[in-house]
Short mmCIF file of C-alpha atoms and ligand atoms in Angstrom, two decimals:
data_model
loop_
_atom_site.label_atom_id
_atom_site.label_comp_id
_atom_site.label_asym_id
_atom_site.label_seq_id
_atom_site.Cartn_x
_atom_site.Cartn_y
_atom_site.Cartn_z
CA MET C 803 -51.47 -11.40 56.57
CA GLY C 804 -47.02 -12.29 55.78
CA SER C 805 -46.03 -11.88 51.95
CA ALA C 806 -45.26 -14.30 49.76
CA VAL C 807 -41.31 -14.11 49.22
CA CYS C 808 -40.18 -16.00 46.01
CA LYS C 809 -37.02 -17.41 47.37
CA PRO C 810 -34.80 -18.72 44.32
CA THR C 811 -33.38 -22.31 44.33
CA ASP C 812 -30.26 -23.05 44.45
CA GLU C 813 -30.49 -23.65 40.30
CA ALA C 814 -31.04 -20.16 39.81
CA ILE C 815 -28.92 -18.94 41.60
CA ARG C 816 -26.28 -21.27 39.65
CA GLN C 817 -27.02 -20.08 36.57
CA ASN C 818 -27.48 -16.33 37.43
CA GLN C 819 -23.67 -16.47 38.66
CA LYS C 820 -22.63 -18.77 35.35
CA ILE C 821 -24.52 -16.01 33.39
CA ASP C 822 -22.01 -13.03 35.52
CA ASN C 823 -19.60 -15.01 34.95
CA GLU C 824 -19.24 -15.08 31.26
CA LEU C 825 -19.82 -11.90 31.02
CA ARG C 826 -17.09 -10.69 33.30
CA LYS C 827 -14.85 -13.29 30.75
CA ASP C 828 -16.34 -11.03 27.34
CA GLU C 829 -15.72 -7.70 29.12
CA LYS C 830 -12.03 -9.22 30.22
CA GLU C 831 -11.21 -10.70 26.03
CA GLN C 832 -12.83 -7.20 24.91
CA GLN C 833 -10.23 -5.38 27.20
CA LYS C 834 -8.17 -7.46 25.91
CA LYS C 835 -8.89 -6.43 21.87
CA ILE C 836 -6.60 -3.61 20.71
CA LYS C 837 -7.37 -2.21 17.59
CA PHE C 838 -5.05 -0.99 14.72
CA LEU C 839 -6.41 -0.08 11.74
CA LEU C 840 -3.75 0.90 8.86
CA LEU C 841 -4.64 4.24 6.37
CA GLY C 842 -2.79 6.05 3.41
CA ILE C 843 -3.17 6.27 0.41
CA SER C 844 -3.08 3.63 -3.19
CA ASP C 845 -0.02 1.57 -3.38
CA ALA C 846 1.17 2.56 0.18
CA GLY C 847 1.91 -0.53 1.10
CA LYS C 848 -0.93 -1.39 4.28
CA SER C 849 -1.74 -4.86 3.21
CA THR C 850 2.14 -5.46 3.06
CA ILE C 851 1.93 -5.02 6.11
CA VAL C 852 -1.19 -7.00 6.48
CA LYS C 853 0.43 -9.72 4.89
CA GLN C 854 3.85 -10.06 7.13
CA MET C 855 1.79 -9.80 10.45
CA ARG C 856 -0.49 -13.27 9.31
CA GLN C 857 2.74 -14.71 8.27
CA ILE C 858 4.64 -14.06 10.86
CA HIS C 859 1.56 -13.93 13.22
CA ASP C 860 -1.11 -16.00 11.92
CA GLY C 861 0.11 -19.45 10.40
CA GLY C 862 0.25 -17.43 7.07
CA PHE C 863 -1.59 -18.22 3.42
CA ASN C 864 -3.67 -21.16 2.91
CA ASP C 865 -3.73 -23.33 -0.68
CA THR C 866 -6.42 -21.83 -1.78
CA GLU C 867 -4.85 -17.86 -2.07
CA ILE C 868 -2.14 -19.73 -2.97
CA ILE C 869 -3.72 -21.10 -5.52
CA ASN C 870 -4.92 -17.62 -6.68
CA ALA C 871 -1.78 -16.36 -6.20
CA ILE C 872 -0.20 -18.14 -8.91
CA PHE C 873 -2.62 -16.08 -11.57
CA GLN C 874 -2.69 -12.52 -10.05
CA ILE C 875 1.07 -12.65 -10.17
CA ARG C 876 1.12 -13.12 -13.74
CA GLN C 877 -1.49 -10.82 -14.46
CA ASN C 878 0.88 -8.12 -12.82
CA ILE C 879 3.98 -9.23 -14.72
CA ILE C 880 0.98 -8.30 -18.58
CA GLU C 881 0.42 -4.90 -16.99
CA ALA C 882 3.54 -3.98 -15.35
CA PHE C 883 4.87 -4.62 -19.53
CA LYS C 884 1.79 -2.83 -20.88
CA GLN C 885 3.76 0.35 -18.88
CA VAL C 886 7.48 -1.00 -19.40
CA SER C 887 6.25 -1.29 -23.43
CA ILE C 888 4.31 2.41 -23.09
CA LEU C 889 7.36 3.79 -22.15
CA ILE C 890 9.53 2.42 -24.35
CA LEU C 891 7.71 3.08 -27.21
CA LYS C 892 7.12 6.98 -26.62
CA ASN C 893 10.87 7.35 -25.63
CA GLY C 894 11.26 6.15 -29.86
CA SER C 895 14.66 4.03 -29.67
CA LYS C 896 14.48 2.28 -32.45
CA ILE C 897 13.45 -1.06 -32.22
CA ALA C 898 13.17 -4.29 -34.12
CA GLU C 899 9.69 -4.19 -36.58
CA ASN C 900 8.75 -7.85 -35.26
CA GLU C 901 9.32 -6.80 -31.60
CA LYS C 902 7.73 -3.67 -31.70
CA ALA C 903 4.39 -5.28 -33.19
CA VAL C 904 5.00 -7.52 -29.68
CA LEU C 905 5.12 -4.04 -27.73
CA ASN C 906 1.86 -2.92 -28.96
CA VAL C 907 -0.10 -6.05 -28.31
CA PHE C 908 1.14 -5.45 -24.52
CA ALA C 909 0.84 -1.42 -24.78
CA TYR C 910 -2.41 -1.16 -26.45
CA GLU C 911 -4.41 -4.68 -26.75
CA THR C 912 -3.63 -6.55 -24.05
CA SER C 913 -6.52 -8.44 -23.39
CA LYS C 914 -5.76 -9.97 -26.64
CA VAL C 915 -2.18 -11.67 -24.16
CA GLU C 916 -5.28 -12.54 -20.88
CA MET C 917 -7.29 -14.21 -23.51
CA MET C 918 -5.01 -16.86 -24.98
CA ASN C 919 -5.48 -20.32 -23.49
CA GLU C 920 -2.32 -20.82 -20.58
CA THR C 921 1.48 -22.54 -23.00
CA ASP C 922 1.20 -20.03 -25.03
CA GLU C 923 0.98 -17.22 -22.99
CA LEU C 924 3.45 -18.85 -21.62
CA THR C 925 5.04 -19.11 -24.53
CA TYR C 926 4.49 -15.02 -25.73
CA LEU C 927 5.62 -13.48 -21.85
CA ASN C 928 9.00 -15.66 -22.39
CA ASP C 929 9.44 -14.41 -25.41
CA PHE C 930 8.79 -11.20 -25.07
CA ARG C 931 11.65 -10.73 -21.79
CA PHE C 932 13.86 -11.50 -23.71
CA PHE C 933 13.28 -8.27 -26.52
CA GLU C 934 16.55 -6.28 -26.40
CA CYS C 935 14.67 -3.51 -25.47
CA ILE C 936 13.50 -4.91 -22.45
CA MET C 937 16.32 -6.40 -20.77
CA ASP C 938 17.50 -2.93 -21.42
CA PHE C 939 14.85 -1.34 -19.96
CA PHE C 940 14.94 -3.09 -16.69
CA ARG C 941 19.49 -3.54 -17.00
CA THR C 942 18.32 0.91 -16.62
CA ASN C 943 16.04 1.27 -13.63
CA LYS C 944 15.62 -0.20 -10.78
CA CYS C 945 11.86 1.48 -10.25
CA HIS C 946 9.81 4.16 -12.35
CA PRO C 947 7.04 6.20 -11.20
CA MET C 948 5.01 4.81 -14.29
CA VAL C 949 6.23 1.07 -13.64
CA PRO C 950 4.68 -0.84 -10.62
CA ASP C 951 7.22 -1.40 -8.38
CA ASN C 952 6.36 -4.89 -7.83
CA ILE C 953 8.08 -5.35 -11.28
CA PHE C 954 11.53 -5.31 -10.57
CA TYR C 955 12.23 -7.66 -7.89
CA PHE C 956 9.56 -10.12 -10.21
CA PHE C 957 11.85 -9.54 -13.22
CA PRO C 958 14.93 -11.26 -12.38
CA GLU C 959 12.18 -14.47 -11.05
CA LEU C 960 10.53 -15.01 -14.22
CA HIS C 961 12.67 -18.09 -15.57
CA ARG C 962 10.85 -19.45 -12.10
CA ILE C 963 7.45 -18.14 -12.30
CA LEU C 964 6.51 -18.53 -16.03
CA VAL C 965 6.26 -21.65 -15.79
CA THR C 966 2.99 -24.55 -15.79
CA ASN C 967 3.92 -25.76 -12.39
CA TYR C 968 4.83 -23.07 -10.93
CA VAL C 969 4.34 -22.08 -6.92
CA PRO C 970 4.17 -19.34 -5.51
CA THR C 971 6.50 -18.90 -2.65
CA ILE C 972 6.48 -16.51 0.70
CA GLN C 973 8.63 -13.70 -0.79
CA ASP C 974 6.28 -13.85 -4.18
CA MET C 975 3.09 -13.99 -2.47
CA ILE C 976 4.49 -10.44 -0.53
CA HIS C 977 5.10 -8.72 -3.53
CA MET C 978 2.29 -9.36 -5.09
CA ARG C 979 -0.29 -6.55 -6.23
CA ALA C 980 -3.55 -6.56 -5.32
CA THR C 981 -5.99 -3.16 -4.63
CA THR C 982 -7.72 -3.33 -1.70
CA LEU C 983 -11.83 -3.08 -1.67
CA GLY C 984 -13.53 -2.63 0.64
CA VAL C 985 -12.12 -2.74 4.58
CA HIS C 986 -11.21 -6.56 5.46
CA GLU C 987 -9.78 -7.12 9.22
CA ILE C 988 -7.51 -10.17 10.45
CA SER C 989 -7.14 -10.62 14.48
CA PHE C 990 -4.12 -12.28 16.18
CA ASP C 991 -2.60 -12.97 19.14
CA PHE C 992 0.01 -10.65 20.32
CA ARG C 993 1.53 -10.85 24.17
CA LYS C 994 -0.92 -10.42 25.81
CA HIS C 995 -3.83 -8.99 23.71
CA VAL C 996 -5.58 -10.41 20.59
CA ILE C 997 -4.76 -7.61 18.32
CA ARG C 998 -7.60 -6.60 15.82
CA LEU C 999 -6.32 -5.04 12.56
CA ILE C 1000 -8.02 -3.79 10.27
CA ASP C 1001 -6.91 -2.64 6.61
CA VAL C 1002 -8.41 -0.39 3.93
CA GLY C 1003 -8.63 0.86 0.68
CA GLY C 1004 -6.34 3.54 -0.61
CA GLN C 1005 -8.67 5.08 -3.04
CA LYS C 1006 -10.03 8.27 -2.93
CA THR C 1007 -13.49 6.34 -3.50
CA GLU C 1008 -12.28 3.96 -0.61
CA ARG C 1009 -12.16 7.07 1.55
CA ARG C 1010 -15.66 7.55 2.80
CA LYS C 1011 -15.97 3.98 4.27
CA TRP C 1012 -12.85 4.68 6.21
CA ILE C 1013 -15.30 6.77 8.68
CA HIS C 1014 -17.52 3.65 10.08
CA PHE C 1015 -14.06 2.12 11.29
CA PHE C 1016 -12.68 4.96 13.51
CA GLU C 1017 -14.87 4.00 16.43
CA GLY C 1018 -12.00 2.59 19.45
CA VAL C 1019 -9.10 3.09 17.25
CA THR C 1020 -6.57 2.50 19.59
CA ALA C 1021 -3.79 2.81 17.00
CA VAL C 1022 -3.44 4.23 12.94
CA MET C 1023 -0.96 2.98 11.68
CA PHE C 1024 -0.84 5.74 8.94
CA VAL C 1025 1.93 4.35 6.08
CA THR C 1026 2.96 6.29 3.37
CA SER C 1027 5.52 5.26 0.61
CA LEU C 1028 8.19 8.07 0.30
CA SER C 1029 9.09 6.87 -3.75
CA CYS C 1030 5.99 8.43 -4.74
CA PHE C 1031 7.31 12.15 -4.72
CA ASP C 1032 7.70 11.72 -8.05
CA GLN C 1033 3.92 10.77 -9.24
CA PHE C 1034 1.52 12.83 -9.76
CA VAL C 1035 -2.45 11.98 -10.02
CA LEU C 1036 -4.82 14.63 -11.69
CA ASP C 1037 -6.26 16.40 -9.38
CA ASP C 1038 -10.21 16.72 -8.07
CA THR C 1039 -11.60 19.48 -10.34
CA ALA C 1040 -8.98 18.61 -13.45
CA ARG C 1041 -10.55 14.50 -12.94
CA THR C 1042 -14.51 15.28 -12.82
CA GLU C 1043 -13.56 18.43 -15.89
CA ILE C 1044 -12.22 15.14 -17.85
CA GLU C 1045 -14.35 12.17 -16.85
CA GLU C 1046 -17.26 14.04 -17.60
CA GLU C 1047 -15.89 15.84 -20.50
CA GLY C 1048 -15.54 12.46 -22.20
CA LYS C 1049 -11.95 13.26 -23.02
CA ALA C 1050 -10.50 10.61 -21.48
CA THR C 1051 -9.06 9.91 -24.62
CA ASP C 1052 -8.52 13.13 -26.08
CA SER C 1053 -4.72 12.86 -27.13
CA SER C 1054 -4.72 17.16 -27.16
CA ASN C 1055 -5.74 17.42 -23.94
CA PRO C 1056 -2.38 18.13 -22.66
CA VAL C 1057 -2.19 16.31 -18.93
CA VAL C 1058 -3.85 13.11 -20.41
CA LEU C 1059 -1.65 12.70 -22.92
CA VAL C 1060 0.83 11.76 -20.63
CA SER C 1061 -1.51 10.20 -18.59
CA TRP C 1062 -0.88 6.46 -18.71
CA GLU C 1063 -3.26 3.74 -16.90
CA THR C 1064 -1.57 1.76 -13.96
CA SER C 1065 -1.72 -1.56 -12.49
CA LEU C 1066 -1.93 0.66 -9.50
CA ASN C 1067 -5.33 0.64 -9.53
CA ARG C 1068 -7.38 -0.18 -12.24
CA ILE C 1069 -10.22 1.52 -10.85
CA GLU C 1070 -9.76 5.43 -10.34
CA ASN C 1071 -5.86 6.23 -10.36
CA ARG C 1072 -4.01 7.38 -13.25
CA VAL C 1073 -0.41 8.47 -12.09
CA LEU C 1074 1.38 10.71 -14.41
CA ILE C 1075 4.02 11.59 -15.09
CA ARG C 1076 4.72 15.57 -15.19
CA SER C 1077 5.94 16.71 -19.14
CA ALA C 1078 6.64 20.57 -20.05
CA SER C 1079 3.33 20.61 -22.06
CA SER C 1080 1.56 19.24 -19.00
CA ASP C 1081 -1.11 21.88 -17.23
CA ALA C 1082 1.21 22.05 -13.63
CA SER C 1083 -2.04 22.90 -11.87
CA LYS C 1084 -3.80 19.92 -12.45
CA LEU C 1085 -1.83 18.18 -11.43
CA LEU C 1086 -2.05 16.64 -7.74
CA ASN C 1087 2.34 15.27 -6.40
CA ARG C 1088 1.23 12.11 -4.21
CA LEU C 1089 3.04 13.12 -2.02
CA GLN C 1090 1.21 16.07 -1.73
CA ASP C 1091 -1.88 13.64 -1.61
CA SER C 1092 -0.48 12.01 1.21
CA VAL C 1093 0.24 14.21 3.54
CA GLU C 1094 -3.23 15.74 2.53
CA LEU C 1095 -4.80 12.84 3.44
CA PHE C 1096 -2.88 12.73 7.04
CA LYS C 1097 -3.62 15.67 8.19
CA SER C 1098 -6.85 15.08 7.82
CA VAL C 1099 -6.84 11.37 9.93
CA LEU C 1100 -4.94 13.75 12.39
CA LYS C 1101 -7.67 16.14 12.90
CA ASN C 1102 -10.84 13.56 12.72
CA ASN C 1103 -12.84 13.55 16.26
CA PHE C 1104 -12.74 9.96 16.56
CA LEU C 1105 -9.28 9.67 16.22
CA HIS C 1106 -8.13 11.96 19.43
CA ARG C 1107 -7.36 9.65 21.87
CA SER C 1108 -6.32 7.33 18.83
CA CYS C 1109 -2.10 6.65 19.67
CA PHE C 1110 -0.37 7.62 15.76
CA MET C 1111 2.20 5.48 13.95
CA LEU C 1112 3.61 6.86 10.85
CA PHE C 1113 4.88 4.50 8.99
CA LEU C 1114 7.57 6.00 6.39
CA ASN C 1115 7.15 3.35 3.68
CA LYS C 1116 9.27 1.57 0.42
CA LYS C 1117 13.28 2.75 2.16
CA ASP C 1118 14.76 0.65 -0.46
CA VAL C 1119 12.43 2.21 -3.65
CA LEU C 1120 13.48 5.59 -2.39
CA GLU C 1121 17.05 4.66 -2.11
CA HIS C 1122 16.84 3.68 -5.67
CA LYS C 1123 14.98 7.35 -6.99
CA LEU C 1124 17.09 9.43 -5.88
CA LYS C 1125 19.81 7.79 -7.61
CA ALA C 1126 18.72 8.94 -10.46
CA LEU C 1127 16.04 11.62 -9.69
CA LYS C 1128 16.38 15.27 -6.86
CA PHE C 1129 14.55 15.41 -5.07
CA ILE C 1130 14.30 19.52 -4.82
CA ASP C 1131 12.95 19.08 -8.36
CA TYR C 1132 9.81 18.13 -7.35
CA PHE C 1133 9.88 20.11 -4.05
CA PRO C 1134 11.27 23.28 -4.69
CA ASP C 1135 10.76 24.14 -1.29
CA TYR C 1136 12.73 21.31 -0.14
CA SER C 1137 15.69 24.05 -1.31
CA LYS C 1138 15.35 26.40 1.90
CA TYR C 1139 15.72 23.11 4.43
CA LEU C 1140 18.98 22.49 6.29
CA ILE C 1141 20.91 21.06 4.20
CA PRO C 1142 18.86 20.66 0.27
CA ASP C 1143 21.77 17.59 -0.34
CA ASN C 1144 20.10 14.79 -2.44
CA GLN C 1145 21.08 12.17 0.51
CA PHE C 1146 18.71 9.25 1.63
CA ASN C 1147 19.22 11.11 5.55
CA THR C 1148 17.68 14.58 4.54
CA VAL C 1149 15.64 13.63 2.44
CA THR C 1150 13.98 11.12 4.44
CA SER C 1151 13.94 13.27 7.72
CA TYR C 1152 12.03 16.90 5.06
CA ILE C 1153 9.03 14.14 4.36
CA ASP C 1154 9.04 13.45 7.89
CA ASN C 1155 8.50 17.24 9.00
CA MET C 1156 6.52 16.91 6.39
CA PHE C 1157 3.65 14.62 7.54
CA ARG C 1158 4.60 16.35 11.58
CA LYS C 1159 3.64 20.32 10.52
CA GLY C 1160 -0.13 19.05 10.65
CA ALA C 1161 0.11 17.98 13.83
CA GLY C 1162 -0.78 20.03 16.89
CA GLY C 1163 0.95 20.69 19.38
CA ASN C 1164 0.08 17.88 21.89
CA GLN C 1165 -0.50 15.13 19.45
CA LYS C 1166 2.33 13.05 20.21
CA ILE C 1167 3.41 10.99 16.96
CA TYR C 1168 6.10 8.15 16.30
CA SER C 1169 7.61 7.54 12.54
CA HIS C 1170 9.38 4.32 11.45
CA TYR C 1171 11.33 4.36 8.28
CA THR C 1172 9.94 0.41 6.52
CA GLN C 1173 10.60 -1.85 4.09
CA ALA C 1174 7.04 -3.87 4.50
CA THR C 1175 8.28 -6.28 1.57
CA ASP C 1176 11.42 -7.13 4.29
CA THR C 1177 9.67 -9.75 6.78
CA LYS C 1178 12.64 -9.00 8.97
CA SER C 1179 12.47 -5.15 9.43
CA ILE C 1180 8.78 -5.00 9.25
CA ASP C 1181 8.88 -7.47 12.58
CA TYR C 1182 11.15 -4.98 14.95
CA VAL C 1183 8.90 -1.95 13.39
CA PHE C 1184 5.76 -3.03 13.97
CA ASN C 1185 6.96 -4.98 17.44
CA SER C 1186 8.84 -1.93 18.81
CA ALA C 1187 5.05 0.86 17.43
CA CYS C 1188 3.94 -1.78 19.78
CA ASP C 1189 6.13 -0.95 22.79
CA VAL C 1190 4.93 2.46 22.63
CA ILE C 1191 1.33 1.82 21.64
CA PHE C 1192 0.73 -0.45 24.08
CA GLN C 1193 2.08 1.07 26.69
CA GLN C 1194 0.36 4.74 26.11
CA TYR C 1195 -2.71 1.91 26.51
CA LEU C 1196 -2.50 1.36 29.74
CA ASP C 1197 -2.29 4.90 30.64
CA ASN C 1198 -5.07 5.32 28.79
CA VAL C 1199 -7.10 3.01 31.47
CA GLU C 1200 -5.29 4.19 34.57
CA LEU C 1201 -6.86 7.66 33.93
CA GLU C 1202 -10.43 5.75 32.73
N1 LIG H 1524 10.18 -2.87 -3.22
C1 LIG H 1524 9.09 -1.84 -2.49
N2 LIG H 1524 7.70 -2.77 -2.86
C2 LIG H 1524 7.02 -2.49 -1.37
C3 LIG H 1524 6.35 -2.13 -0.55
N3 LIG H 1524 5.69 -2.19 0.36
C4 LIG H 1524 4.33 -2.20 -0.35
N4 LIG H 1524 5.70 -3.09 -0.98
C5 LIG H 1524 5.04 -3.25 -2.61
O1 LIG H 1524 4.12 -2.22 -3.05
C6 LIG H 1524 3.47 -2.71 -4.00
C7 LIG H 1524 1.55 -2.37 -2.84
O2 LIG H 1524 1.47 -2.20 -1.94
P1 LIG H 1524 -0.02 -2.31 -1.25
O3 LIG H 1524 0.62 -3.01 0.04
O4 LIG H 1524 -0.77 -3.40 -1.86
O5 LIG H 1524 -0.35 -1.17 -1.06
P2 LIG H 1524 -2.00 -0.45 -0.26
O6 LIG H 1524 -1.06 0.54 0.58
O7 LIG H 1524 -2.24 -2.32 0.67
O8 LIG H 1524 -2.62 -0.25 -1.70
P3 LIG H 1524 -4.70 -0.43 -1.22
O9 LIG H 1524 -4.59 -1.34 -1.51
O10 LIG H 1524 -4.53 0.54 -3.27
O11 LIG H 1524 -4.41 1.05 -0.35
C8 LIG H 1524 3.49 -4.47 -3.70
O12 LIG H 1524 2.99 -4.73 -4.76
C9 LIG H 1524 4.03 -4.54 -2.69
O13 LIG H 1524 4.44 -5.95 -2.81
C10 LIG H 1524 8.52 -1.61 0.33
O14 LIG H 1524 9.01 -1.15 1.35
N5 LIG H 1524 9.34 -1.89 -0.65
MG1 LIG H 1525 -3.93 -2.40 -0.31
#
């Protein structure tokens, strides 16, 4: 008795082939996808790089984003004015009484400004920008550790921005600050590949989410701010102590006395200025924090096959800062370095070395000095970084 073999019909064969082809196509598509992870401390410039990539490769911003930006940018301006007001009031310089009253509103009752109707708010902001003390602040400062960097771009543009029919330009969108919460992804075609670019929040509370995205990462783009060498945050122990004891507003506490919340992020970072009275042991330099973070990312087992790109960002802000501040005052060890002058090239090479010291012998790190707000230069740097990443990626694929 012969066994009955069920012969597949032509239709079934065709269906099978179709499924096989689709699976192969999916596999190829997947291989073409390259995963880039942007990591780094808060305010380093990660999201700014994403915005530039969207602008260059992904059709730019849509209308809804542009409308939202009108309010976000105005909020950025109010927050910056708050910091500037606090600085001027603390400085104790002579100010006219009527101006002092307005400075006090910006410094300590910002919500009053935020609650105004649009016309009143715009008038209030427009009057404020012509105060002698405010104009003087922006005449003498091109950056300040307590004041968000973007206000130095926005201030000369306020005549255009503080009007009812304001429409943000692309440059305005790039300079706008919005702290990243959660994890965001964009993808775009690049050469023969699809790049998945993942942006995370850099605040300490956000960092615990990162690990969930570490698998299959082709390249880590670690972004750091070169210019944060004069900024401090409370170290973890001090922050816990202060928060637990509810002393956040106690002016007798020497650390809190010099702490002012900035728009860097409203949730957890208080950026501090070191003062003679501050307890240095409780302060963590933000550049040092960034170096430590880089070391811990490098050590992560999930990332041992990833390519590491270090973007030493905000080079324009660093250049300004070095005209007013001595790097050695913040990093005394710099005195032992080659020729420890205050020149941009020497300082940046020292900073680059600080990051490299954390790398193991066989881990290659490619670094770039960047200004993420400059579209042309970030496009150029991104392309050069991709040349290396793709080469390493193809070498790895061949080895598999
Ligand atoms: N002048 C200057 N400003 C920059 C540069 N890069 C970024 N910025 C500004 O710095 C601010 C912070 O940049 P973001 O890209 O939001 O920083 P981030 O790393 O995403 O910060 P988190 O989302 O908090 O992790 C924004 O206002 C940017 O416009 C730069 O190279 N030069
Ligand atoms: Mg961000």
